[in-house]
Coordinates of C-alpha atoms and ligand atoms in Angstrom, one line a residue:
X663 CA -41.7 52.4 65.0
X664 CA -43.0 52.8 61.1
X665 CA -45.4 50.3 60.2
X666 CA -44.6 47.6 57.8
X667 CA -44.4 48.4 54.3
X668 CA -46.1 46.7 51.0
X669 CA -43.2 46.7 48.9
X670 CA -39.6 45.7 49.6
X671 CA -37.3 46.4 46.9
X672 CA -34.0 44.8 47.3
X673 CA -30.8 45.7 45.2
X674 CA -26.8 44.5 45.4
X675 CA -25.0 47.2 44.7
X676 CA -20.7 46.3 43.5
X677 CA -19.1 49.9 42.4
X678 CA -21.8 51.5 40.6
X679 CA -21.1 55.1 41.8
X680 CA -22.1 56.4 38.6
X681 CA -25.9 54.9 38.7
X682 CA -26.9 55.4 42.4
X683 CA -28.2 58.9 41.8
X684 CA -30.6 57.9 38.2
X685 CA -31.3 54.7 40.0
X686 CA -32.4 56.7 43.3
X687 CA -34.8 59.3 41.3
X688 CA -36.3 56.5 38.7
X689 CA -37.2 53.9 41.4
X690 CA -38.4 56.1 43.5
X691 CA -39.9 57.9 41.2
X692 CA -41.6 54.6 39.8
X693 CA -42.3 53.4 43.4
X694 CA -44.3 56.6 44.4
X695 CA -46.4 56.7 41.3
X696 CA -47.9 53.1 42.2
X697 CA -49.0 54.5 45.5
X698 CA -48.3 51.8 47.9
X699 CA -45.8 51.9 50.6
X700 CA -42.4 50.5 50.3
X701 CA -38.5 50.1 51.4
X702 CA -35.5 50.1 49.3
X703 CA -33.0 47.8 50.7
X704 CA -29.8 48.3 48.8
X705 CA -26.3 45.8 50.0
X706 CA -23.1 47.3 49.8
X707 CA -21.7 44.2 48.6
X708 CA -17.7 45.2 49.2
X709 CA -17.6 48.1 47.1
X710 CA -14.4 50.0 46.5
X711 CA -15.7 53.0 45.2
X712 CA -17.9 56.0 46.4
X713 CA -20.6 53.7 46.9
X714 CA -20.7 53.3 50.4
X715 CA -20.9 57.0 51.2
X716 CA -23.6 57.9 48.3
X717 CA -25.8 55.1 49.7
X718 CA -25.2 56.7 53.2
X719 CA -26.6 59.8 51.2
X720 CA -29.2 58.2 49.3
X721 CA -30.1 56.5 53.4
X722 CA -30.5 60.3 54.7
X723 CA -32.7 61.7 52.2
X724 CA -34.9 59.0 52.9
X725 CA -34.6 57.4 55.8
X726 CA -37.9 55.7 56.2
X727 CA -37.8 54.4 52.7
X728 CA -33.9 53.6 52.4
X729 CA -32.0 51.0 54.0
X730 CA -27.8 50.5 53.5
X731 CA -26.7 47.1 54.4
X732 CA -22.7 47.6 54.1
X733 CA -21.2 44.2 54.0
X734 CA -17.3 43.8 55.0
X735 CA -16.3 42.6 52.1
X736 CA -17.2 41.1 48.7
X737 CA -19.9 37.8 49.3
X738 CA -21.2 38.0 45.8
X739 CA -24.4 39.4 44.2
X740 CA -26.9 36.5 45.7
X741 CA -25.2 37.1 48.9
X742 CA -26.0 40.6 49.1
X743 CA -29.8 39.6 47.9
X744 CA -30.0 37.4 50.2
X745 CA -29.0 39.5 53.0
X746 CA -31.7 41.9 51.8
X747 CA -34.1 39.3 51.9
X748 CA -33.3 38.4 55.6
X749 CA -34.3 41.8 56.6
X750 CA -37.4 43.1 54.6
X751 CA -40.9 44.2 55.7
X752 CA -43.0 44.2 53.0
X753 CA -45.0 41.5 51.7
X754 CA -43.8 41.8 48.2
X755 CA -40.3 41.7 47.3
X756 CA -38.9 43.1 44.3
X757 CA -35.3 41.7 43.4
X758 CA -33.2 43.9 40.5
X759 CA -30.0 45.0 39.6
X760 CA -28.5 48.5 40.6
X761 CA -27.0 49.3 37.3
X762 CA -30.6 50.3 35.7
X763 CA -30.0 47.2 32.8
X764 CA -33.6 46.6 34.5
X765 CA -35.4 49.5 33.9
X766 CA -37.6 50.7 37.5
X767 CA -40.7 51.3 35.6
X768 CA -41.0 48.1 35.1
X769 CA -42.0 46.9 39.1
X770 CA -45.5 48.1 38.4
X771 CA -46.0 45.2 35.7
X772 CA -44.2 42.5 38.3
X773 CA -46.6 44.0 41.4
X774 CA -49.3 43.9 39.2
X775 CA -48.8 39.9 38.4
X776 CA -48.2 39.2 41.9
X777 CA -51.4 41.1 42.9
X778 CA -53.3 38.7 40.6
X779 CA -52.4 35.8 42.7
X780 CA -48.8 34.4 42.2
X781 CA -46.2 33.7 44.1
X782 CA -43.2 34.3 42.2
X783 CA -43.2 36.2 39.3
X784 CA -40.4 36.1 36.6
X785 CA -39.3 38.4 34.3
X786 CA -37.8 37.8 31.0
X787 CA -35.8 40.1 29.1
X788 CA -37.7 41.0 25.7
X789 CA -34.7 43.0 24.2
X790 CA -31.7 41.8 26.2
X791 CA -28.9 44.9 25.7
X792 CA -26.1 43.0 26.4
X793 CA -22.7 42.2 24.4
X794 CA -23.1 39.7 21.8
X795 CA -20.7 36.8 23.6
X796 CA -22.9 37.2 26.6
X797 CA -25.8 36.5 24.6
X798 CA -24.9 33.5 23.1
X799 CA -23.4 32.1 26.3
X800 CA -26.7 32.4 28.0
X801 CA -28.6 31.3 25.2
X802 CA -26.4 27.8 25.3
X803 CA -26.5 28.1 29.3
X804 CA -30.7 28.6 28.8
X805 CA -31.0 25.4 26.3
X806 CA -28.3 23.6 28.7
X807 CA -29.9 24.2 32.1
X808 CA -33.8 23.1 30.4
X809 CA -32.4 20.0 29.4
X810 CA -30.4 19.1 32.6
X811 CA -33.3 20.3 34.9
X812 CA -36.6 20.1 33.2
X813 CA -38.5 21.0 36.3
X814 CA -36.9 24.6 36.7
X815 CA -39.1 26.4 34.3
X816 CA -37.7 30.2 33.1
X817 CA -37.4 31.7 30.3
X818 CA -34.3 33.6 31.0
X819 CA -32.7 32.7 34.0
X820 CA -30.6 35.9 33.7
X821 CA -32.6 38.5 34.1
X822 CA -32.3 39.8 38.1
X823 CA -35.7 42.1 38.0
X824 CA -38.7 39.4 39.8
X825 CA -41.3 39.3 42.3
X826 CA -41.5 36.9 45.7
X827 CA -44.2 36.5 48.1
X828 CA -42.9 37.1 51.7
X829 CA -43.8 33.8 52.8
X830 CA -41.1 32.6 49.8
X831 CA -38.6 35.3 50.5
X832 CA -38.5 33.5 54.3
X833 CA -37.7 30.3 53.3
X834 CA -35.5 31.1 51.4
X835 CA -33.3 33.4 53.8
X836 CA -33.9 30.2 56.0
X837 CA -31.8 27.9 54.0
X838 CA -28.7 29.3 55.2
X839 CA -27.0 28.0 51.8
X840 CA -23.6 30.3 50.6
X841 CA -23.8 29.1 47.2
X842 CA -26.8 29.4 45.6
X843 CA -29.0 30.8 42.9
X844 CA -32.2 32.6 44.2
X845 CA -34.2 32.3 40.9
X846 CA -33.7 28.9 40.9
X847 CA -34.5 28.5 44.6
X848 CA -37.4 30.7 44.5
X849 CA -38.7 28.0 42.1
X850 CA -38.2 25.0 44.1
X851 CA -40.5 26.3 46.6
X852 CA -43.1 28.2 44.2
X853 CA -46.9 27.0 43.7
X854 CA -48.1 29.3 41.5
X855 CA -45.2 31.0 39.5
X856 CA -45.6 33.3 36.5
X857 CA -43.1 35.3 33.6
X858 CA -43.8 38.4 32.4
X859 CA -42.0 40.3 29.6
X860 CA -40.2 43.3 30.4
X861 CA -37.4 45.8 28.3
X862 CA -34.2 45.9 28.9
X863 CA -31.4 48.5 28.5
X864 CA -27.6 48.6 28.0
X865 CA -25.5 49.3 31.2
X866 CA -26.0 52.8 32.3
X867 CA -22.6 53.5 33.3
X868 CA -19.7 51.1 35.1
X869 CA -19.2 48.1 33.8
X870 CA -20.3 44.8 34.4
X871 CA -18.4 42.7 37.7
X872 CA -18.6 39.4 35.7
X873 CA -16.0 37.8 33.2
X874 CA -16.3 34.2 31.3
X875 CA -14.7 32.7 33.9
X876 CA -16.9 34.1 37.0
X877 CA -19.8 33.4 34.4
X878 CA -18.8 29.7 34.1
X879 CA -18.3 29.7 38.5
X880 CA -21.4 31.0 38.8
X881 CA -23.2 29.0 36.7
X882 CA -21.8 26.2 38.5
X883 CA -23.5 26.9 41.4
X884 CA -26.8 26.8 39.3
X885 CA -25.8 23.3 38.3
X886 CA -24.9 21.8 41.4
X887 CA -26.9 23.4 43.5
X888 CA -30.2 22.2 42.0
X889 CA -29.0 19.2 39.7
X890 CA -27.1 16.1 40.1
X891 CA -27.2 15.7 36.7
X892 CA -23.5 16.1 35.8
X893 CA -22.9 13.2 38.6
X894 CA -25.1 10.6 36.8
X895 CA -24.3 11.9 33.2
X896 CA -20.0 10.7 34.1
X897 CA -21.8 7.6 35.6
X898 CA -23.6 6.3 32.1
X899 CA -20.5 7.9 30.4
X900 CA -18.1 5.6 32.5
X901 CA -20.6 2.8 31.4
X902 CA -20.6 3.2 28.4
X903 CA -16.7 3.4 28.1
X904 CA -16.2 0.8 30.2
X905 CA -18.8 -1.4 27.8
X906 CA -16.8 -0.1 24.5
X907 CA -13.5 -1.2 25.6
X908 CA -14.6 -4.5 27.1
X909 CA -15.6 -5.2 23.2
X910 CA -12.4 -3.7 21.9
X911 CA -10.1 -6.1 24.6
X912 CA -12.8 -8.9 22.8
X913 CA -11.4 -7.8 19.4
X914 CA -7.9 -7.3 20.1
X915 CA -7.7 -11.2 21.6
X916 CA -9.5 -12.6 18.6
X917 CA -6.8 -11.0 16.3
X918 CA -3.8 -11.7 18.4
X919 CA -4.8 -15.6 17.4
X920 CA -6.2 -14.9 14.0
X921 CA -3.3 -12.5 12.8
X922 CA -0.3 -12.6 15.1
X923 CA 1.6 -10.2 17.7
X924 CA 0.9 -6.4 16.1
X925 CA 2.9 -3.6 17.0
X926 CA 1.8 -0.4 15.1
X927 CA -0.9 2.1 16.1
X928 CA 1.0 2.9 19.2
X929 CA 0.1 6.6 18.4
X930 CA -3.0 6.0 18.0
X931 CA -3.6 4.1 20.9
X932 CA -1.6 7.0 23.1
X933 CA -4.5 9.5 21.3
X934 CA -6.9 7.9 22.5
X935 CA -5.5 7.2 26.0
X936 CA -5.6 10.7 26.1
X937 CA -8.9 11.8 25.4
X938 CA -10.1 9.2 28.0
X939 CA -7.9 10.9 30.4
X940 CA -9.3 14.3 29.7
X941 CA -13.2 12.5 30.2
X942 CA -11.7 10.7 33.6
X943 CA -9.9 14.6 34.6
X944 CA -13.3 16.4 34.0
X945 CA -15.2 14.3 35.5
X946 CA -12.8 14.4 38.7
X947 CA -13.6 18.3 38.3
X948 CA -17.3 17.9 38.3
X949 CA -17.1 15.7 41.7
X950 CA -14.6 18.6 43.2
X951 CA -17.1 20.7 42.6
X952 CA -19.9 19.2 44.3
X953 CA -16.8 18.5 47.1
X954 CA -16.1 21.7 47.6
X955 CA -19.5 23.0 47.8
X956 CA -20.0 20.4 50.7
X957 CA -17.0 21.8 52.5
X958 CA -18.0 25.3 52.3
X959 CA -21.2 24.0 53.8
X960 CA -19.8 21.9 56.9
X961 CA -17.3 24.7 57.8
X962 CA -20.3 26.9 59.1
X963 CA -18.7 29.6 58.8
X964 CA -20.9 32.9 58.4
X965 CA -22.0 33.2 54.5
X966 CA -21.8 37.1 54.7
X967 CA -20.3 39.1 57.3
X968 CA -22.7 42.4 57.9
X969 CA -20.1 45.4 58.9
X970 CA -23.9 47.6 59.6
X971 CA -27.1 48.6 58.9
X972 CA -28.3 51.7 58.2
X973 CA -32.1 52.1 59.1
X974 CA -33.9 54.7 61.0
X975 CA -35.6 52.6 64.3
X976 CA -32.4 50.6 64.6
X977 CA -29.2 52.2 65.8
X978 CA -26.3 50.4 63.9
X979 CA -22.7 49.4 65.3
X980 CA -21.3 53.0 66.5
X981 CA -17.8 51.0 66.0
X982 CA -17.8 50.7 61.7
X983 CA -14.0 49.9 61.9
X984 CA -14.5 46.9 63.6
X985 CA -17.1 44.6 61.8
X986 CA -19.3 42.0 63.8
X987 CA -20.9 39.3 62.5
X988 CA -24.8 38.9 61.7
X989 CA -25.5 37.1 65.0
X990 CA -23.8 40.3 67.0
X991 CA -25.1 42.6 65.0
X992 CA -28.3 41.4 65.6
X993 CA -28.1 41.3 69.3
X994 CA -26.6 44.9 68.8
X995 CA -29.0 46.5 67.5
X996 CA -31.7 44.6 69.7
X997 CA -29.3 45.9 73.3
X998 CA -29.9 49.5 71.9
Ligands
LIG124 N1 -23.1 42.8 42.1 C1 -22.9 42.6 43.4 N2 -21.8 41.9 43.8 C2 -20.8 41.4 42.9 C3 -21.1 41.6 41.5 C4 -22.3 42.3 41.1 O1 -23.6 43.0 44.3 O2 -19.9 40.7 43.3 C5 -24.3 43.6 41.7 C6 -24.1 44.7 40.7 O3 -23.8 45.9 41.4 C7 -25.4 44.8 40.0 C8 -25.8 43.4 39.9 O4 -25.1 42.7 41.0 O5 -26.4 45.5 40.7 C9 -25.5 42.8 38.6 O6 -24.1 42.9 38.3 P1 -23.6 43.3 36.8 O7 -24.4 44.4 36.2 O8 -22.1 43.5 37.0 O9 -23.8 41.9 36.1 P2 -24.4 41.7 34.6 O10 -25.6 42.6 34.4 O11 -23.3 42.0 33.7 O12 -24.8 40.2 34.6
LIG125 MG1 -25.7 44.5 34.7

């Protein structure tokens, strides 16, 4: 049995064959030059490229460093972190992304911050590389989230690269939630966070998993995962609506006896019936989703399925064809 390392580094990896190898010899070589110990956990998170075999690779040329969690399907980047997080050994844990956008020699600065006594430690992009509609989107998604939820202070709620204390990392792999958003987590249970600045580069190769529209899903599950915000915002809207036309029925009754029956302004009235349905449909929306979070929830069903795990004192599933579930797998690996 090795002993327990310092540093876990945990990374989601979605079809990025073309970074493993740079991201392999940077980290490491980053990792080594601070002179602690560590682990690299890296999740397969459904990939449908060489991935899967290069992190095999990657596993056997270090196997007391590297660790391969190979889901059995796609869960979703905080899925695949959070299943690294549910099986490190260090006592700082190091989240980033696989496609080097978060450049490896930047750990030393995040261990560094952690070493000086807090427990999470954000980073914030200082020269975010990323195409100009994705700026702006998370620039109005930045201003957005700070005025809907004061209390969850970031700078850039982006940015993947930050530090956890264990102790963190364990509670939050004890929530059991599937739809989540670890920054944001990771600050509902911080005392002591920081943010640190660090660079940023363009993709290195592949490109990026997300659209708008699995940008907008995601950042629904920010919202409604940490806010009831949107709830009580329809609520004072609905008020005040409800207010506005009690006035207007007020008006239209007082000039019924002051002018006479009035016929015109149908259109107008139909335009406006209108907008108030599109208010009364989004708003139905906004309750779905908060619905159909609470469904996923009650179904129980496993939030990522874990096909195996490649590390060197546990022997994996022999069977890879046919997944098991986290609970066998677990018992697997303890029968062996
Ligand atoms: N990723 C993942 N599962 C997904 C999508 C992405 O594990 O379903 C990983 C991806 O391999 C990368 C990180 O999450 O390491 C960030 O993804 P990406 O670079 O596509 O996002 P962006 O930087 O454009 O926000
Ligand atoms: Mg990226």
């Amino acid at each position: 049995m090795t002993q327990n390392p310092y540093i876990s580094v945990v990374i989601p990896v979605h079809n990025e064959q073309e970074n493993l190898e740079e991201l392999y010899t940077r980290l490491t070589g980053a990792l080594d030059k601070l002179g602690k110990s560590y682990e690299i956990i890296l999740t397969n998170d459904g990939s449908t490229d060489n991935s899967s075999a290069m992190l095999r690779a990657l596993h056997e040329r270090r196997p007391d460093q590297i660790r391969v969690i190979e889901f059995n399907g796609n869960f979703g980047q905080h899925m695949a972190i959070m299943a690294g997080f549910e099986n490190v050994r260090g006592q700082i844990i190091i989240t980033m992304d696989a496609d080097l956008q978060n450049p490896p020699e930047e750990v030393g600065k995040l261990i560094a911050a952690m070493e000086a006594g807090h427990d999470v430690v954000n980073a914030y992009r200082m020269n975010r590389q990323d195409s100009l509609w994705r700026l702006k989107v998370s620039k109005w998604h930045n201003q957005l989230r700070e005025w809907m939820m004061p209390k969850l202070k970031m700078k850039d709620e982006g940015c993947m690269l930050r530090a956890y204390r264990r102790d963190i990392v364990d509670l939050m792999a004890s929530t059991g939630e599937s739809s989540t958003f670890i920054p944001a987590l990771a600050l509902t249970y911080a005392t002591n966070p920081a943010e640190v600045g660090v660079m940023h580069a363009e993709r290195s190769a592949g490109t990026t998993s997300y659209n708008l529209f699995s940008l907008i899903r995601y950042n629904f599950d920010l919202v409604t995962g940490f806010s009831v915000f949107p709830l009580q915002a329809f609520t004072m809207v609905g008020l005040l609506i409800s207010l506005c036309s009690f006035a207007f029925v007020v008006f239209l009754l007082l000039r019924r006896f002051i002018v006479g029956p009035e016929v015109e302004g149908v259109f107008t009235l139909f335009a406006i019936m209108f907008f108030f349905l599109g208010i009364v449909l989004f708003g139905l929306g906004i309750v779905g989703e908060y619905v159909g979070r609470i469904y996923q929830e009650v179904r129980k069903r496993p939030r990522f399925v874990i096909r195996h795990i490649l590390q060197k004192d546990v022997i994996c599933n022999p069977n890879t064809s046919s997944p098991v579930s986290m609970k066998q797998e677990e018992a697997l690996s303890q029968v062996q």
